[in-house]
mmCIF file of C-alpha atoms in Angstrom:
data_model
loop_
_atom_site.group_PDB
_atom_site.id
_atom_site.type_symbol
_atom_site.label_atom_id
_atom_site.label_comp_id
_atom_site.label_asym_id
_atom_site.label_seq_id
_atom_site.Cartn_x
_atom_site.Cartn_y
_atom_site.Cartn_z
ATOM 1 C CA MET F 1 82.644 -26.077 38.544
ATOM 2 C CA GLU F 2 85.086 -23.222 39.085
ATOM 3 C CA ALA F 3 86.861 -25.214 41.804
ATOM 4 C CA LEU F 4 87.236 -28.159 39.396
ATOM 5 C CA ALA F 5 88.604 -25.826 36.717
ATOM 6 C CA LEU F 6 91.159 -24.454 39.153
ATOM 7 C CA ARG F 7 92.301 -27.961 40.113
ATOM 8 C CA LEU F 8 92.613 -28.965 36.459
ATOM 9 C CA SER F 9 94.533 -25.831 35.567
ATOM 10 C CA GLY F 10 97.051 -26.574 38.275
ATOM 11 C CA LEU F 11 97.734 -29.973 36.738
ATOM 12 C CA ASP F 12 98.240 -28.919 33.123
ATOM 13 C CA PRO F 13 99.359 -25.534 31.729
ATOM 14 C CA TYR F 14 97.458 -26.281 28.481
ATOM 15 C CA VAL F 15 94.226 -26.841 30.391
ATOM 16 C CA ASP F 16 94.832 -23.602 32.262
ATOM 17 C CA GLY F 17 95.230 -21.720 28.983
ATOM 18 C CA ALA F 18 92.199 -23.407 27.423
ATOM 19 C CA ILE F 19 90.023 -22.514 30.404
ATOM 20 C CA ARG F 20 91.143 -18.916 30.186
ATOM 21 C CA VAL F 21 90.296 -18.797 26.456
ATOM 22 C CA VAL F 22 86.820 -20.236 27.094
ATOM 23 C CA ALA F 23 86.220 -17.753 29.906
ATOM 24 C CA PHE F 24 87.442 -14.902 27.670
ATOM 25 C CA TYR F 25 84.858 -15.661 24.979
ATOM 26 C CA ASP F 26 82.099 -16.371 27.483
ATOM 27 C CA THR F 27 82.639 -12.837 28.768
ATOM 28 C CA LEU F 28 82.495 -11.364 25.259
ATOM 29 C CA ILE F 29 79.238 -13.209 24.535
ATOM 30 C CA ARG F 30 77.703 -11.999 27.802
ATOM 31 C CA ARG F 31 78.681 -8.437 26.921
ATOM 32 C CA ARG F 32 76.899 -8.834 23.572
ATOM 33 C CA VAL F 33 79.755 -7.402 21.509
ATOM 34 C CA ASP F 34 79.420 -6.940 17.763
ATOM 35 C CA LEU F 35 81.655 -8.557 15.111
ATOM 36 C CA PRO F 36 84.256 -5.760 14.863
ATOM 37 C CA ALA F 37 84.710 -5.771 18.650
ATOM 38 C CA LEU F 38 84.912 -9.565 18.622
ATOM 39 C CA ALA F 39 87.598 -9.470 15.930
ATOM 40 C CA ARG F 40 89.622 -6.825 17.800
ATOM 41 C CA ALA F 41 89.489 -8.758 21.056
ATOM 42 C CA SER F 42 90.471 -11.989 19.301
ATOM 43 C CA ALA F 43 93.402 -10.416 17.490
ATOM 44 C CA GLY F 44 94.679 -9.011 20.772
ATOM 45 C CA LEU F 45 94.355 -12.380 22.472
ATOM 46 C CA ALA F 46 95.965 -14.299 19.616
ATOM 47 C CA GLU F 47 98.644 -11.623 19.050
ATOM 48 C CA CYS F 48 98.328 -11.999 15.288
ATOM 49 C CA VAL F 49 96.016 -10.911 12.459
ATOM 50 C CA THR F 50 92.549 -12.413 12.915
ATOM 51 C CA GLY F 51 89.819 -12.618 10.282
ATOM 52 C CA ILE F 52 86.040 -13.121 10.243
ATOM 53 C CA ARG F 53 83.946 -13.592 7.104
ATOM 54 C CA LEU F 54 80.178 -14.134 6.798
ATOM 55 C CA HIS F 55 79.169 -15.823 3.543
ATOM 56 C CA GLY F 56 75.762 -14.145 3.391
ATOM 57 C CA THR F 57 77.141 -10.603 3.313
ATOM 58 C CA GLY F 58 80.482 -11.371 1.717
ATOM 59 C CA HIS F 59 82.017 -8.914 4.193
ATOM 60 C CA THR F 60 85.467 -9.722 5.589
ATOM 61 C CA THR F 61 86.955 -8.247 8.771
ATOM 62 C CA ARG F 62 90.735 -8.512 9.296
ATOM 63 C CA VAL F 63 92.189 -6.980 12.436
ATOM 64 C CA SER F 64 95.794 -6.614 13.543
ATOM 65 C CA PRO F 65 96.982 -7.373 17.110
ATOM 66 C CA HIS F 66 96.946 -3.594 17.723
ATOM 67 C CA GLY F 67 93.163 -3.491 17.273
ATOM 68 C CA THR F 68 93.209 -1.685 13.936
ATOM 69 C CA ALA F 69 92.209 -2.911 10.488
ATOM 70 C CA ALA F 70 95.000 -5.064 9.075
ATOM 71 C CA SER F 71 96.855 -3.042 6.457
ATOM 72 C CA THR F 72 99.035 -5.877 5.203
ATOM 73 C CA PRO F 73 97.902 -8.083 2.301
ATOM 74 C CA PRO F 74 96.122 -11.244 3.504
ATOM 75 C CA ALA F 75 98.586 -13.969 4.438
ATOM 76 C CA PRO F 76 97.817 -17.679 4.210
ATOM 77 C CA ALA F 77 95.694 -18.710 7.188
ATOM 78 C CA SER F 78 97.633 -20.684 9.776
ATOM 79 C CA THR F 79 94.419 -22.023 11.334
ATOM 80 C CA THR F 80 90.769 -21.833 10.228
ATOM 81 C CA ALA F 81 87.356 -22.803 11.594
ATOM 82 C CA ALA F 82 83.831 -22.724 10.196
ATOM 83 C CA ILE F 83 81.083 -20.585 11.714
ATOM 84 C CA THR F 84 77.938 -22.709 11.860
ATOM 85 C CA LEU F 85 74.377 -21.782 12.740
ATOM 86 C CA ASP F 86 71.437 -24.186 12.640
ATOM 87 C CA GLU F 87 73.786 -26.827 11.185
ATOM 88 C CA GLU F 88 74.632 -24.584 8.198
ATOM 89 C CA GLU F 89 78.039 -23.067 7.564
ATOM 90 C CA ILE F 90 77.530 -19.301 7.494
ATOM 91 C CA GLY F 91 81.121 -18.080 7.586
ATOM 92 C CA THR F 92 84.766 -18.632 8.461
ATOM 93 C CA VAL F 93 87.215 -17.412 11.095
ATOM 94 C CA TRP F 94 90.980 -17.680 10.803
ATOM 95 C CA LEU F 95 94.357 -16.648 12.180
ATOM 96 C CA GLU F 96 97.264 -15.396 10.098
ATOM 97 C CA ARG F 97 100.051 -16.384 12.453
ATOM 98 C CA PRO F 98 103.615 -16.296 11.093
ATOM 99 C CA GLY F 99 105.325 -19.585 11.739
ATOM 100 C CA PRO F 100 103.714 -22.679 13.308
ATOM 101 C CA PRO F 101 100.298 -22.462 15.020
ATOM 102 C CA ASP F 102 100.165 -21.932 18.757
ATOM 103 C CA PRO F 103 98.913 -24.927 20.805
ATOM 104 C CA LEU F 104 95.850 -22.895 21.844
ATOM 105 C CA ASP F 105 94.992 -21.608 18.358
ATOM 106 C CA GLU F 106 92.530 -24.403 17.665
ATOM 107 C CA ILE F 107 90.476 -23.836 20.805
ATOM 108 C CA LEU F 108 90.697 -20.064 20.341
ATOM 109 C CA LEU F 109 89.193 -20.326 16.857
ATOM 110 C CA ASP F 110 86.581 -22.812 18.031
ATOM 111 C CA ARG F 111 85.347 -20.349 20.655
ATOM 112 C CA LEU F 112 85.643 -17.425 18.220
ATOM 113 C CA ALA F 113 83.437 -19.312 15.729
ATOM 114 C CA ILE F 114 80.826 -19.969 18.421
ATOM 115 C CA ALA F 115 80.872 -16.327 19.486
ATOM 116 C CA ALA F 116 80.628 -15.133 15.851
ATOM 117 C CA ALA F 117 77.573 -17.349 15.280
ATOM 118 C CA ALA F 118 75.941 -15.896 18.403
ATOM 119 C CA VAL F 119 76.655 -12.361 17.177
ATOM 120 C CA ALA F 120 75.312 -13.095 13.681
ATOM 121 C CA GLU F 121 72.124 -14.532 15.149
ATOM 122 C CA ARG F 122 71.659 -11.679 17.624
ATOM 123 C CA TYR F 123 72.444 -8.730 15.419
ATOM 124 C CA GLY F 124 71.307 -10.513 12.293
ATOM 125 C CA PRO F 125 69.766 -11.157 10.383
ATOM 126 C CA ALA F 126 71.309 -14.564 10.831
ATOM 127 C CA ARG F 127 73.042 -15.270 7.552
ATOM 128 C CA THR F 128 71.802 -18.780 7.132
ATOM 129 C CA THR F 129 70.058 -19.518 3.855
ATOM 130 C CA MET F 130 67.436 -21.984 5.055
ATOM 131 C CA ALA F 131 64.638 -20.330 6.990
ATOM 132 C CA ASP F 132 61.655 -21.303 9.108
ATOM 133 C CA PRO F 133 58.927 -22.313 6.604
ATOM 134 C CA ALA F 134 56.254 -20.710 8.797
ATOM 135 C CA LEU F 135 58.097 -17.380 8.689
ATOM 136 C CA VAL F 136 58.523 -17.557 4.909
ATOM 137 C CA GLU F 137 54.860 -18.455 4.481
ATOM 138 C CA LEU F 138 53.866 -15.462 6.604
ATOM 139 C CA ALA F 139 56.068 -13.141 4.544
ATOM 140 C CA ILE F 140 54.510 -14.177 1.217
ATOM 141 C CA SER F 141 50.931 -14.748 2.354
ATOM 142 C CA SER F 142 48.242 -12.452 0.989
ATOM 143 C CA ASP F 143 46.129 -13.233 4.062
ATOM 144 C CA ALA F 144 48.617 -11.779 6.567
ATOM 145 C CA ASP F 145 48.231 -8.146 7.606
ATOM 146 C CA GLU F 146 50.863 -5.709 6.396
ATOM 147 C CA ALA F 147 52.557 -5.330 9.776
ATOM 148 C CA ALA F 148 52.933 -9.095 10.249
ATOM 149 C CA GLY F 149 54.337 -9.525 6.744
ATOM 150 C CA ALA F 150 56.824 -6.687 7.253
ATOM 151 C CA ARG F 151 57.943 -8.161 10.564
ATOM 152 C CA ALA F 152 58.432 -11.578 8.965
ATOM 153 C CA LEU F 153 60.578 -10.024 6.230
ATOM 154 C CA ARG F 154 62.601 -8.167 8.849
ATOM 155 C CA LEU F 155 63.207 -11.374 10.786
ATOM 156 C CA LEU F 156 64.272 -13.055 7.558
ATOM 157 C CA GLY F 157 66.863 -10.327 7.031
ATOM 158 C CA PHE F 158 65.284 -8.031 4.450
ATOM 159 C CA ALA F 159 65.059 -4.320 5.105
ATOM 160 C CA ALA F 160 61.685 -2.629 4.718
ATOM 161 C CA ASP F 161 62.793 -0.674 1.642
ATOM 162 C CA GLN F 162 64.706 -3.548 0.055
ATOM 163 C CA PRO F 163 63.302 -5.120 -3.141
ATOM 164 C CA VAL F 164 62.584 -8.825 -2.749
ATOM 165 C CA HIS F 165 62.017 -11.339 -5.530
ATOM 166 C CA VAL F 166 60.150 -14.538 -4.741
ATOM 167 C CA VAL F 167 61.113 -17.660 -6.691
ATOM 168 C CA ALA F 168 58.992 -20.821 -6.917
ATOM 169 C CA VAL F 169 61.194 -23.870 -7.488
ATOM 170 C CA ARG F 170 60.726 -27.534 -8.308
ATOM 171 C CA THR F 171 63.938 -29.460 -7.778
ATOM 172 C CA ARG F 172 65.581 -32.385 -6.056
ATOM 173 C CA LEU F 173 68.651 -30.289 -5.261
ATOM 174 C CA PRO F 174 69.100 -28.625 -1.852
ATOM 175 C CA LEU F 175 67.400 -25.229 -1.818
ATOM 176 C CA ASP F 176 70.299 -23.569 -0.005
ATOM 177 C CA ARG F 177 72.640 -24.577 -2.820
ATOM 178 C CA ILE F 178 70.337 -23.034 -5.429
ATOM 179 C CA SER F 179 69.959 -19.842 -3.361
ATOM 180 C CA GLY F 180 73.706 -19.438 -3.151
ATOM 181 C CA LEU F 181 74.051 -19.820 -6.909
ATOM 182 C CA ILE F 182 71.316 -17.454 -8.067
ATOM 183 C CA CYS F 183 71.950 -14.744 -5.485
ATOM 184 C CA PRO F 184 75.665 -14.785 -4.604
ATOM 185 C CA GLY F 185 76.792 -12.397 -1.899
ATOM 186 C CA ARG F 186 73.301 -10.969 -1.327
ATOM 187 C CA PRO F 187 70.564 -11.836 1.181
ATOM 188 C CA ALA F 188 68.561 -14.943 0.252
ATOM 189 C CA LYS F 189 66.256 -17.206 2.262
ATOM 190 C CA ALA F 190 64.725 -20.519 1.268
ATOM 191 C CA ALA F 191 62.164 -22.943 2.629
ATOM 192 C CA PRO F 192 60.059 -25.830 1.314
ATOM 193 C CA LEU F 193 56.301 -25.237 1.232
ATOM 194 C CA ALA F 194 54.233 -28.312 0.358
ATOM 195 C CA ASP F 195 55.696 -29.607 -2.939
ATOM 196 C CA VAL F 196 57.275 -26.303 -3.986
ATOM 197 C CA GLY F 197 60.490 -24.682 -2.834
ATOM 198 C CA VAL F 198 60.389 -20.961 -2.071
ATOM 199 C CA ILE F 199 63.363 -18.632 -2.333
ATOM 200 C CA LEU F 200 63.283 -14.985 -1.283
ATOM 201 C CA ALA F 201 66.215 -13.083 -2.771
ATOM 202 C CA ALA F 202 67.405 -9.521 -3.147
ATOM 203 C CA THR F 203 68.351 -10.269 -6.755
ATOM 204 C CA VAL F 204 68.067 -13.278 -9.067
ATOM 205 C CA ASP F 205 70.320 -14.343 -11.928
ATOM 206 C CA PRO F 206 68.262 -16.717 -14.128
ATOM 207 C CA ALA F 207 71.382 -17.948 -15.930
ATOM 208 C CA ARG F 208 72.811 -19.417 -12.721
ATOM 209 C CA PHE F 209 70.094 -21.998 -12.055
ATOM 210 C CA PRO F 210 71.548 -25.541 -12.220
ATOM 211 C CA ALA F 211 70.377 -28.037 -14.814
ATOM 212 C CA GLY F 212 67.261 -29.963 -13.883
ATOM 213 C CA VAL F 213 65.669 -27.105 -11.922
ATOM 214 C CA ARG F 214 62.300 -25.607 -12.843
ATOM 215 C CA ALA F 215 61.811 -22.071 -11.536
ATOM 216 C CA GLY F 216 59.342 -19.217 -11.835
ATOM 217 C CA ILE F 217 60.589 -15.767 -10.845
ATOM 218 C CA GLY F 218 58.290 -13.052 -9.534
ATOM 219 C CA SER F 219 58.964 -9.332 -9.876
ATOM 220 C CA ALA F 220 60.411 -7.273 -7.025
ATOM 221 C CA GLY F 221 57.089 -5.967 -5.791
ATOM 222 C CA GLY F 222 55.289 -6.960 -2.616
ATOM 223 C CA PRO F 223 56.290 -10.495 -1.560
ATOM 224 C CA HIS F 224 52.743 -11.890 -1.750
ATOM 225 C CA ARG F 225 52.302 -10.480 -5.276
ATOM 226 C CA SER F 226 55.747 -11.720 -6.288
ATOM 227 C CA TRP F 227 54.890 -15.182 -4.898
ATOM 228 C CA ARG F 228 51.691 -15.316 -6.959
ATOM 229 C CA GLN F 229 53.648 -14.326 -10.054
ATOM 230 C CA ALA F 230 56.377 -16.884 -9.317
ATOM 231 C CA ARG F 231 53.857 -19.720 -9.040
ATOM 232 C CA THR F 232 52.250 -18.631 -12.309
ATOM 233 C CA ALA F 233 55.597 -18.465 -14.101
ATOM 234 C CA LEU F 234 56.515 -21.917 -12.768
ATOM 235 C CA ARG F 235 53.424 -23.365 -14.471
ATOM 236 C CA PHE F 236 54.718 -22.140 -17.844
ATOM 237 C CA THR F 237 58.151 -23.758 -17.543
ATOM 238 C CA THR F 238 59.142 -26.583 -19.883
ATOM 239 C CA PRO F 239 62.223 -28.775 -20.342
ATOM 240 C CA ARG F 240 63.159 -26.418 -23.185
ATOM 241 C CA GLU F 241 62.571 -23.316 -21.041
ATOM 242 C CA PRO F 242 63.013 -24.391 -17.388
ATOM 243 C CA VAL F 243 63.368 -20.899 -15.880
ATOM 244 C CA ILE F 244 60.857 -18.138 -16.611
ATOM 245 C CA ARG F 245 60.441 -14.608 -15.305
ATOM 246 C CA HIS F 246 56.830 -13.594 -14.880
ATOM 247 C CA THR F 247 57.558 -10.304 -16.644
ATOM 248 C CA ALA F 248 58.614 -12.263 -19.743
ATOM 249 C CA LEU F 249 55.192 -13.904 -20.057
ATOM 250 C CA GLY F 250 53.371 -10.711 -20.934
ATOM 251 C CA ALA F 251 49.826 -11.418 -22.132
ATOM 252 C CA LEU F 252 50.449 -15.186 -21.942
ATOM 253 C CA ALA F 253 50.024 -14.899 -18.172
ATOM 254 C CA LEU F 254 46.321 -14.304 -18.795
ATOM 255 C CA LEU F 255 46.005 -17.969 -19.789
ATOM 256 C CA ALA F 256 46.757 -18.941 -16.194
ATOM 257 C CA GLU F 257 43.696 -16.979 -15.076
ATOM 258 C CA THR F 258 41.376 -18.658 -17.573
ATOM 259 C CA PRO F 259 39.059 -21.226 -15.935
ATOM 260 C CA PRO F 260 40.371 -24.774 -16.551
ATOM 261 C CA ASP F 261 37.044 -25.907 -18.028
ATOM 262 C CA ALA F 262 37.215 -23.156 -20.641
ATOM 263 C CA LEU F 263 40.716 -24.263 -21.635
ATOM 264 C CA ARG F 264 39.804 -27.938 -21.630
ATOM 265 C CA ASP F 265 36.797 -27.412 -23.922
ATOM 266 C CA ASN F 266 38.622 -25.310 -26.520
ATOM 267 C CA PRO F 267 38.823 -27.220 -29.854
ATOM 268 C CA ASP F 268 42.490 -26.343 -30.435
ATOM 269 C CA VAL F 269 43.428 -27.560 -26.947
ATOM 270 C CA VAL F 270 41.455 -30.760 -27.493
ATOM 271 C CA ALA F 271 43.292 -31.320 -30.776
ATOM 272 C CA VAL F 272 46.732 -30.784 -29.176
ATOM 273 C CA ALA F 273 45.788 -33.192 -26.386
ATOM 274 C CA ARG F 274 45.380 -35.927 -28.992
ATOM 275 C CA LEU F 275 49.064 -35.503 -29.907
ATOM 276 C CA ALA F 276 50.025 -36.827 -26.457
ATOM 277 C CA ASP F 277 49.863 -40.338 -27.938
ATOM 278 C CA PHE F 278 52.499 -39.320 -30.511
ATOM 279 C CA PRO F 279 55.500 -37.920 -28.569
ATOM 280 C CA GLU F 280 57.528 -37.309 -31.727
ATOM 281 C CA ASP F 281 54.800 -35.118 -33.220
ATOM 282 C CA LEU F 282 54.358 -33.268 -29.919
ATOM 283 C CA GLU F 283 58.096 -32.568 -29.740
ATOM 284 C CA THR F 284 58.118 -31.330 -33.326
ATOM 285 C CA LEU F 285 55.205 -28.979 -32.680
ATOM 286 C CA ASP F 286 56.845 -27.727 -29.497
ATOM 287 C CA ALA F 287 60.138 -27.016 -31.294
ATOM 288 C CA TYR F 288 58.347 -25.238 -34.148
ATOM 289 C CA CYS F 289 56.313 -23.077 -31.760
ATOM 290 C CA ALA F 290 59.419 -22.235 -29.741
ATOM 291 C CA ALA F 291 61.582 -21.471 -32.778
ATOM 292 C CA GLY F 292 59.003 -19.699 -34.918
ATOM 293 C CA SER F 293 60.493 -20.939 -38.171
ATOM 294 C CA LEU F 294 60.977 -24.218 -39.984
ATOM 295 C CA ARG F 295 64.770 -24.041 -40.227
ATOM 296 C CA ARG F 296 65.299 -23.061 -36.591
ATOM 297 C CA ALA F 297 62.975 -25.889 -35.524
ATOM 298 C CA ALA F 298 65.033 -28.285 -37.638
ATOM 299 C CA ASP F 299 68.178 -27.102 -35.851
ATOM 300 C CA LEU F 300 66.554 -27.702 -32.457
ATOM 301 C CA LEU F 301 65.459 -31.192 -33.482
ATOM 302 C CA HIS F 302 68.723 -32.011 -35.294
ATOM 303 C CA LEU F 303 66.767 -32.970 -38.419
ATOM 304 C CA HIS F 304 66.770 -31.862 -42.044
ATOM 305 C CA HIS F 305 64.272 -29.079 -42.635
ATOM 306 C CA SER F 306 62.446 -31.138 -45.285
ATOM 307 C CA SER F 307 61.782 -33.864 -42.709
ATOM 308 C CA VAL F 308 60.410 -31.295 -40.272
ATOM 309 C CA ALA F 309 58.274 -29.776 -43.024
ATOM 310 C CA ARG F 310 56.652 -33.155 -43.747
ATOM 311 C CA ARG F 311 55.960 -33.721 -40.073
ATOM 312 C CA LEU F 312 54.425 -30.270 -39.635
ATOM 313 C CA GLU F 313 52.195 -30.763 -42.672
ATOM 314 C CA GLN F 314 50.811 -33.941 -41.148
ATOM 315 C CA ILE F 315 50.477 -32.362 -37.680
ATOM 316 C CA GLY F 316 48.636 -29.405 -39.194
ATOM 317 C CA LYS F 317 46.119 -31.751 -40.802
ATOM 318 C CA THR F 318 45.613 -33.565 -37.490
ATOM 319 C CA LEU F 319 45.046 -30.278 -35.653
ATOM 320 C CA GLY F 320 43.000 -28.682 -38.386
ATOM 321 C CA ILE F 321 45.376 -25.679 -38.267
ATOM 322 C CA ASP F 322 47.503 -24.208 -41.053
ATOM 323 C CA LEU F 323 50.855 -24.030 -39.249
ATOM 324 C CA THR F 324 52.470 -22.038 -42.078
ATOM 325 C CA ASP F 325 50.059 -19.169 -41.453
ATOM 326 C CA PRO F 326 51.008 -16.667 -38.654
ATOM 327 C CA THR F 327 47.535 -16.942 -37.147
ATOM 328 C CA GLY F 328 47.756 -20.734 -37.233
ATOM 329 C CA LEU F 329 51.138 -20.659 -35.490
ATOM 330 C CA THR F 330 49.704 -18.387 -32.786
ATOM 331 C CA ARG F 331 46.761 -20.749 -32.288
ATOM 332 C CA ALA F 332 49.114 -23.728 -31.962
ATOM 333 C CA ARG F 333 51.307 -21.899 -29.459
ATOM 334 C CA LEU F 334 48.346 -20.923 -27.297
ATOM 335 C CA ALA F 335 46.830 -24.412 -27.448
ATOM 336 C CA LEU F 336 50.137 -26.059 -26.568
ATOM 337 C CA THR F 337 50.652 -23.682 -23.641
ATOM 338 C CA ALA F 338 47.091 -24.147 -22.407
ATOM 339 C CA ARG F 339 47.529 -27.922 -22.505
ATOM 340 C CA ARG F 340 50.673 -27.655 -20.384
ATOM 341 C CA LEU F 341 48.827 -25.532 -17.831
ATOM 342 C CA LEU F 342 46.106 -28.168 -17.602
ATOM 343 C CA ASP F 343 48.701 -30.919 -17.182
ATOM 344 C CA GLY F 344 50.341 -28.969 -14.371
#
């Protein structure tokens, strides 16, 4: 192979330069350099400012040809390349060369991107968002011993003392896209488990979930406890309230621990179930329970409050509950929530 490379290099100066660039980065990879050393070596080879950025950390390294941190303001990149790992883009490398790109810049950046991916994977955690489902399952499982769970978290990129929220998600959108939205610039890992998506994140912004996503968010306790909470919170989500933190449920979370037969046999739950044949009435009751007042329910339904009042009077008779009474409203809320839990 080396003899062939020598023959090729003698035929074409570009091939000679390309072979030298490849050999340069092969040596760096074998020496297991870290990202700063990789950036310094690349800047020296390219003889211009060189940059490396990993999306997962948000950290950017810019190095001058002298091997020091670039002190000049970032210039427009003359050439860029994506860092990919496991078919996911995890970062970017670029050159800030004044004037036109050098003929070897493209191959230099290609090899730099490959080397950066190898470094990210080795020194990790690898900053990909999608993770091995088996590893995620081990991290959140209550059956795994503590040491195995801690090791799984470490392999996923979370430090032992770092708080981790677990999010249970139902969506048709890619999980990595959702992870990037709800936890920008911080560690996040995602994997599908059965019919539910799982996201482990250092922090979660509920307001950043895209439309059409249902999500339950566990607290930042142990991952297995947070996973249990996330699944519970997911059961309480509705089209009107698609994202719920478990901590926001309070005593309502106790309903999820009530045996299904006990819920199913409750007279109020039975009465609410009968409303399933009348979607308009069910929507009115839902809006009233969510709003807590007649006028706010009318605003949600885009109806006149007198129309909503007539509907609620009829619904109250059907349920056998006085919806104008605070106790009656509480009963309706609990029955409606219990029915949703039974319906999954």
